[in-house]
């Protein structure tokens, strides 16, 4: 299986702070890979490093076999990487349609991708003319993901899509991401271990700016000591609950 993304030992600074001190990960094409870690571990900084928003000072990042470190965020995005930042960065005053329209990379993107977007997120079609700020939290998250689907991206970096959402809404996002994985490769940052374990084939854990563990998600789910060590006591067991037993 070819790797669409290879991050090799990157070091990233924010101001004078050395935030990433050797993060490495690979993302196989056509998979969902989870990037896990406790608060402040460096997950968002890793995604921002890949996107060129916080370029690493050391290390290499290969996308489709080509180095992208040192390129601008614009150059990186136009190669086919979509970024869904934390906290649903949508334009609240703009309508759903306008939010999607300004995500076009080329004229006609939205017309081409509308069917896929509305199939994944029917609510966005219903509320097409409504300002983004009037959508529910879950619908805003759907809009944030949909924006990254407007250009035909090969790789999506999705940062904590479940944050602050009710379990039933999270189920809808899980279903959409699963469907979406047929169209694009996903690197998913999640604090919600149950969600991550339902979606991802493989995982990486970052802790204190370093990659500390990686492997098959099915193995991590069984490894309570590892989960407790790097993800916190609250995580242990969270991924082991069958989906249907917690929706009551
Ligand atoms: N603008 C900044 N200035 C200084 N330090 C920062 C800044 N942004 C992030 N950091 C620090 O970098 C580290 C990694 O932050 P990052 O946002 O990547 O973590 P995270 O794993 O995404 O956490 P969370 O789960 O809370 O989103 C943290 O210790 C954080 O305090
Ligand atoms: Mg973060």
PDB file of N, CA and C in Angstrom, residues 182-232:
ATOM      1  N   UNK A 182     -14.143   6.633   1.384  1.00  0.00           N
ATOM      2  CA  UNK A 182     -14.115   6.013   0.057  1.00  0.00           C
ATOM      3  C   UNK A 182     -13.606   6.993  -0.995  1.00  0.00           C
ATOM      4  N   UNK A 183     -13.614   8.283  -0.648  1.00  0.00           N
ATOM      5  CA  UNK A 183     -13.234   9.309  -1.632  1.00  0.00           C
ATOM      6  C   UNK A 183     -11.902   9.980  -1.327  1.00  0.00           C
ATOM      7  N   UNK A 184     -11.475   9.943  -0.071  1.00  0.00           N
ATOM      8  CA  UNK A 184     -10.234  10.635   0.299  1.00  0.00           C
ATOM      9  C   UNK A 184      -9.605   9.924   1.491  1.00  0.00           C
ATOM     10  N   UNK A 185      -8.307  10.112   1.631  1.00  0.00           N
ATOM     11  CA  UNK A 185      -7.593   9.587   2.790  1.00  0.00           C
ATOM     12  C   UNK A 185      -7.734  10.600   3.923  1.00  0.00           C
ATOM     13  N   UNK A 186      -7.844  10.100   5.157  1.00  0.00           N
ATOM     14  CA  UNK A 186      -8.100  11.012   6.274  1.00  0.00           C
ATOM     15  C   UNK A 186      -7.053  10.808   7.377  1.00  0.00           C
ATOM     16  N   UNK A 187      -6.501  11.916   7.840  1.00  0.00           N
ATOM     17  CA  UNK A 187      -5.715  11.919   9.084  1.00  0.00           C
ATOM     18  C   UNK A 187      -6.578  12.629  10.114  1.00  0.00           C
ATOM     19  N   UNK A 188      -7.021  11.874  11.102  1.00  0.00           N
ATOM     20  CA  UNK A 188      -8.044  12.343  12.042  1.00  0.00           C
ATOM     21  C   UNK A 188      -7.455  12.558  13.434  1.00  0.00           C
ATOM     22  N   UNK A 189      -7.508  13.791  13.913  1.00  0.00           N
ATOM     23  CA  UNK A 189      -7.146  14.065  15.304  1.00  0.00           C
ATOM     24  C   UNK A 189      -8.409  13.952  16.140  1.00  0.00           C
ATOM     25  N   UNK A 190      -8.366  13.162  17.185  1.00  0.00           N
ATOM     26  CA  UNK A 190      -9.541  13.014  18.041  1.00  0.00           C
ATOM     27  C   UNK A 190      -9.168  12.830  19.508  1.00  0.00           C
ATOM     28  N   UNK A 191      -9.925  13.483  20.376  1.00  0.00           N
ATOM     29  CA  UNK A 191      -9.829  13.217  21.816  1.00  0.00           C
ATOM     30  C   UNK A 191     -10.865  12.168  22.203  1.00  0.00           C
ATOM     31  N   UNK A 192     -11.885  12.045  21.354  1.00  0.00           N
ATOM     32  CA  UNK A 192     -12.943  11.077  21.613  1.00  0.00           C
ATOM     33  C   UNK A 192     -12.452   9.715  21.118  1.00  0.00           C
ATOM     34  N   UNK A 193     -11.955   8.914  22.069  1.00  0.00           N
ATOM     35  CA  UNK A 193     -11.289   7.675  21.687  1.00  0.00           C
ATOM     36  C   UNK A 193     -12.263   6.688  21.059  1.00  0.00           C
ATOM     37  N   UNK A 194     -13.478   6.717  21.565  1.00  0.00           N
ATOM     38  CA  UNK A 194     -14.476   5.797  21.018  1.00  0.00           C
ATOM     39  C   UNK A 194     -14.704   6.089  19.537  1.00  0.00           C
ATOM     40  N   UNK A 195     -14.823   7.383  19.215  1.00  0.00           N
ATOM     41  CA  UNK A 195     -15.027   7.759  17.822  1.00  0.00           C
ATOM     42  C   UNK A 195     -13.816   7.349  16.978  1.00  0.00           C
ATOM     43  N   UNK A 196     -12.625   7.678  17.484  1.00  0.00           N
ATOM     44  CA  UNK A 196     -11.407   7.360  16.727  1.00  0.00           C
ATOM     45  C   UNK A 196     -11.287   5.852  16.502  1.00  0.00           C
ATOM     46  N   UNK A 197     -11.638   5.077  17.526  1.00  0.00           N
ATOM     47  CA  UNK A 197     -11.472   3.624  17.403  1.00  0.00           C
ATOM     48  C   UNK A 197     -12.499   3.024  16.449  1.00  0.00           C
ATOM     49  N   UNK A 198     -13.638   3.697  16.290  1.00  0.00           N
ATOM     50  CA  UNK A 198     -14.646   3.206  15.339  1.00  0.00           C
ATOM     51  C   UNK A 198     -14.209   3.459  13.895  1.00  0.00           C
ATOM     52  N   UNK A 199     -13.415   4.505  13.711  1.00  0.00           N
ATOM     53  CA  UNK A 199     -13.126   4.950  12.345  1.00  0.00           C
ATOM     54  C   UNK A 199     -11.772   4.507  11.810  1.00  0.00           C
ATOM     55  N   UNK A 200     -10.769   4.516  12.680  1.00  0.00           N
ATOM     56  CA  UNK A 200      -9.399   4.423  12.161  1.00  0.00           C
ATOM     57  C   UNK A 200      -8.905   2.990  12.076  1.00  0.00           C
ATOM     58  N   UNK A 201      -8.097   2.722  11.053  1.00  0.00           N
ATOM     59  CA  UNK A 201      -7.418   1.430  10.925  1.00  0.00           C
ATOM     60  C   UNK A 201      -6.148   1.448  11.763  1.00  0.00           C
ATOM     61  N   UNK A 202      -5.437   2.578  11.691  1.00  0.00           N
ATOM     62  CA  UNK A 202      -4.158   2.678  12.371  1.00  0.00           C
ATOM     63  C   UNK A 202      -4.129   3.940  13.227  1.00  0.00           C
ATOM     64  N   UNK A 203      -3.202   3.977  14.165  1.00  0.00           N
ATOM     65  CA  UNK A 203      -3.139   5.131  15.062  1.00  0.00           C
ATOM     66  C   UNK A 203      -1.693   5.545  15.302  1.00  0.00           C
ATOM     67  N   UNK A 204      -1.541   6.787  15.659  1.00  0.00           N
ATOM     68  CA  UNK A 204      -0.293   7.308  16.231  1.00  0.00           C
ATOM     69  C   UNK A 204      -0.656   8.040  17.501  1.00  0.00           C
ATOM     70  N   UNK A 205       0.222   7.964  18.490  1.00  0.00           N
ATOM     71  CA  UNK A 205       0.055   8.767  19.696  1.00  0.00           C
ATOM     72  C   UNK A 205       1.232   9.724  19.785  1.00  0.00           C
ATOM     73  N   UNK A 206       0.920  11.003  19.970  1.00  0.00           N
ATOM     74  CA  UNK A 206       1.974  11.961  20.287  1.00  0.00           C
ATOM     75  C   UNK A 206       1.833  12.347  21.753  1.00  0.00           C
ATOM     76  N   UNK A 207       2.990  12.535  22.385  1.00  0.00           N
ATOM     77  CA  UNK A 207       3.006  12.968  23.772  1.00  0.00           C
ATOM     78  C   UNK A 207       4.180  13.917  23.917  1.00  0.00           C
ATOM     79  N   UNK A 208       3.893  15.080  24.490  1.00  0.00           N
ATOM     80  CA  UNK A 208       4.971  16.041  24.705  1.00  0.00           C
ATOM     81  C   UNK A 208       5.784  16.287  23.433  1.00  0.00           C
ATOM     82  N   UNK A 209       5.094  16.381  22.294  1.00  0.00           N
ATOM     83  CA  UNK A 209       5.764  16.739  21.049  1.00  0.00           C
ATOM     84  C   UNK A 209       6.523  15.621  20.363  1.00  0.00           C
ATOM     85  N   UNK A 210       6.332  14.378  20.826  1.00  0.00           N
ATOM     86  CA  UNK A 210       7.021  13.261  20.192  1.00  0.00           C
ATOM     87  C   UNK A 210       6.057  12.122  19.892  1.00  0.00           C
ATOM     88  N   UNK A 211       6.336  11.395  18.820  1.00  0.00           N
ATOM     89  CA  UNK A 211       5.560  10.180  18.555  1.00  0.00           C
ATOM     90  C   UNK A 211       6.020   9.116  19.538  1.00  0.00           C
ATOM     91  N   UNK A 212       5.079   8.569  20.308  1.00  0.00           N
ATOM     92  CA  UNK A 212       5.475   7.597  21.330  1.00  0.00           C
ATOM     93  C   UNK A 212       4.913   6.205  21.072  1.00  0.00           C
ATOM     94  N   UNK A 213       3.928   6.094  20.190  1.00  0.00           N
ATOM     95  CA  UNK A 213       3.359   4.780  19.921  1.00  0.00           C
ATOM     96  C   UNK A 213       2.628   4.818  18.593  1.00  0.00           C
ATOM     97  N   UNK A 214       2.609   3.674  17.906  1.00  0.00           N
ATOM     98  CA  UNK A 214       1.829   3.576  16.671  1.00  0.00           C
ATOM     99  C   UNK A 214       1.514   2.124  16.418  1.00  0.00           C
ATOM    100  N   UNK A 215       0.508   1.889  15.619  1.00  0.00           N
ATOM    101  CA  UNK A 215       0.155   0.510  15.291  1.00  0.00           C
ATOM    102  C   UNK A 215      -1.268   0.396  14.805  1.00  0.00           C
ATOM    103  N   UNK A 216      -1.795  -0.828  14.909  1.00  0.00           N
ATOM    104  CA  UNK A 216      -3.173  -1.086  14.504  1.00  0.00           C
ATOM    105  C   UNK A 216      -4.129  -0.626  15.600  1.00  0.00           C
ATOM    106  N   UNK A 217      -5.183   0.047  15.215  1.00  0.00           N
ATOM    107  CA  UNK A 217      -6.172   0.507  16.193  1.00  0.00           C
ATOM    108  C   UNK A 217      -6.752  -0.669  16.989  1.00  0.00           C
ATOM    109  N   UNK A 218      -6.947  -1.807  16.306  1.00  0.00           N
ATOM    110  CA  UNK A 218      -7.525  -2.977  16.983  1.00  0.00           C
ATOM    111  C   UNK A 218      -6.643  -3.427  18.153  1.00  0.00           C
ATOM    112  N   UNK A 219      -5.330  -3.232  18.041  1.00  0.00           N
ATOM    113  CA  UNK A 219      -4.424  -3.598  19.138  1.00  0.00           C
ATOM    114  C   UNK A 219      -4.463  -2.562  20.256  1.00  0.00           C
ATOM    115  N   UNK A 220      -4.548  -1.293  19.875  1.00  0.00           N
ATOM    116  CA  UNK A 220      -4.581  -0.236  20.896  1.00  0.00           C
ATOM    117  C   UNK A 220      -5.825  -0.363  21.777  1.00  0.00           C
ATOM    118  N   UNK A 221      -6.947  -0.669  21.155  1.00  0.00           N
ATOM    119  CA  UNK A 221      -8.213  -0.767  21.890  1.00  0.00           C
ATOM    120  C   UNK A 221      -8.108  -1.767  23.046  1.00  0.00           C
ATOM    121  N   UNK A 222      -7.269  -2.803  22.841  1.00  0.00           N
ATOM    122  CA  UNK A 222      -7.123  -3.854  23.860  1.00  0.00           C
ATOM    123  C   UNK A 222      -6.051  -3.507  24.900  1.00  0.00           C
ATOM    124  N   UNK A 223      -5.283  -2.447  24.634  1.00  0.00           N
ATOM    125  CA  UNK A 223      -4.118  -2.155  25.468  1.00  0.00           C
ATOM    126  C   UNK A 223      -4.420  -1.055  26.487  1.00  0.00           C
ATOM    127  N   UNK A 224      -5.154  -1.435  27.537  1.00  0.00           N
ATOM    128  CA  UNK A 224      -5.562  -0.441  28.530  1.00  0.00           C
ATOM    129  C   UNK A 224      -4.386   0.288  29.191  1.00  0.00           C
ATOM    130  N   UNK A 225      -3.296  -0.412  29.539  1.00  0.00           N
ATOM    131  CA  UNK A 225      -2.173   0.315  30.153  1.00  0.00           C
ATOM    132  C   UNK A 225      -1.613   1.408  29.245  1.00  0.00           C
ATOM    133  N   UNK A 226      -1.501   1.109  27.959  1.00  0.00           N
ATOM    134  CA  UNK A 226      -0.971   2.100  27.020  1.00  0.00           C
ATOM    135  C   UNK A 226      -1.933   3.290  26.906  1.00  0.00           C
ATOM    136  N   UNK A 227      -3.212   2.975  26.836  1.00  0.00           N
ATOM    137  CA  UNK A 227      -4.217   4.036  26.749  1.00  0.00           C
ATOM    138  C   UNK A 227      -4.145   4.916  27.995  1.00  0.00           C
ATOM    139  N   UNK A 228      -4.076   4.273  29.147  1.00  0.00           N
ATOM    140  CA  UNK A 228      -4.047   5.035  30.402  1.00  0.00           C
ATOM    141  C   UNK A 228      -2.787   5.886  30.496  1.00  0.00           C
ATOM    142  N   UNK A 229      -1.670   5.355  30.005  1.00  0.00           N
ATOM    143  CA  UNK A 229      -0.394   6.063  30.121  1.00  0.00           C
ATOM    144  C   UNK A 229      -0.384   7.335  29.269  1.00  0.00           C
ATOM    145  N   UNK A 230      -0.842   7.226  28.045  1.00  0.00           N
ATOM    146  CA  UNK A 230      -0.682   8.356  27.125  1.00  0.00           C
ATOM    147  C   UNK A 230      -1.951   9.144  26.864  1.00  0.00           C
ATOM    148  N   UNK A 231      -3.079   8.558  27.111  1.00  0.00           N
ATOM    149  CA  UNK A 231      -4.316   9.258  26.778  1.00  0.00           C
ATOM    150  C   UNK A 231      -5.107   9.622  28.023  1.00  0.00           C
ATOM    151  N   UNK A 232      -4.702   9.106  29.163  1.00  0.00           N
ATOM    152  CA  UNK A 232      -5.363   9.462  30.412  1.00  0.00           C
ATOM    153  C   UNK A 232      -6.330   8.384  30.851  1.00  0.00           C
TER     154      UNK A 232
END
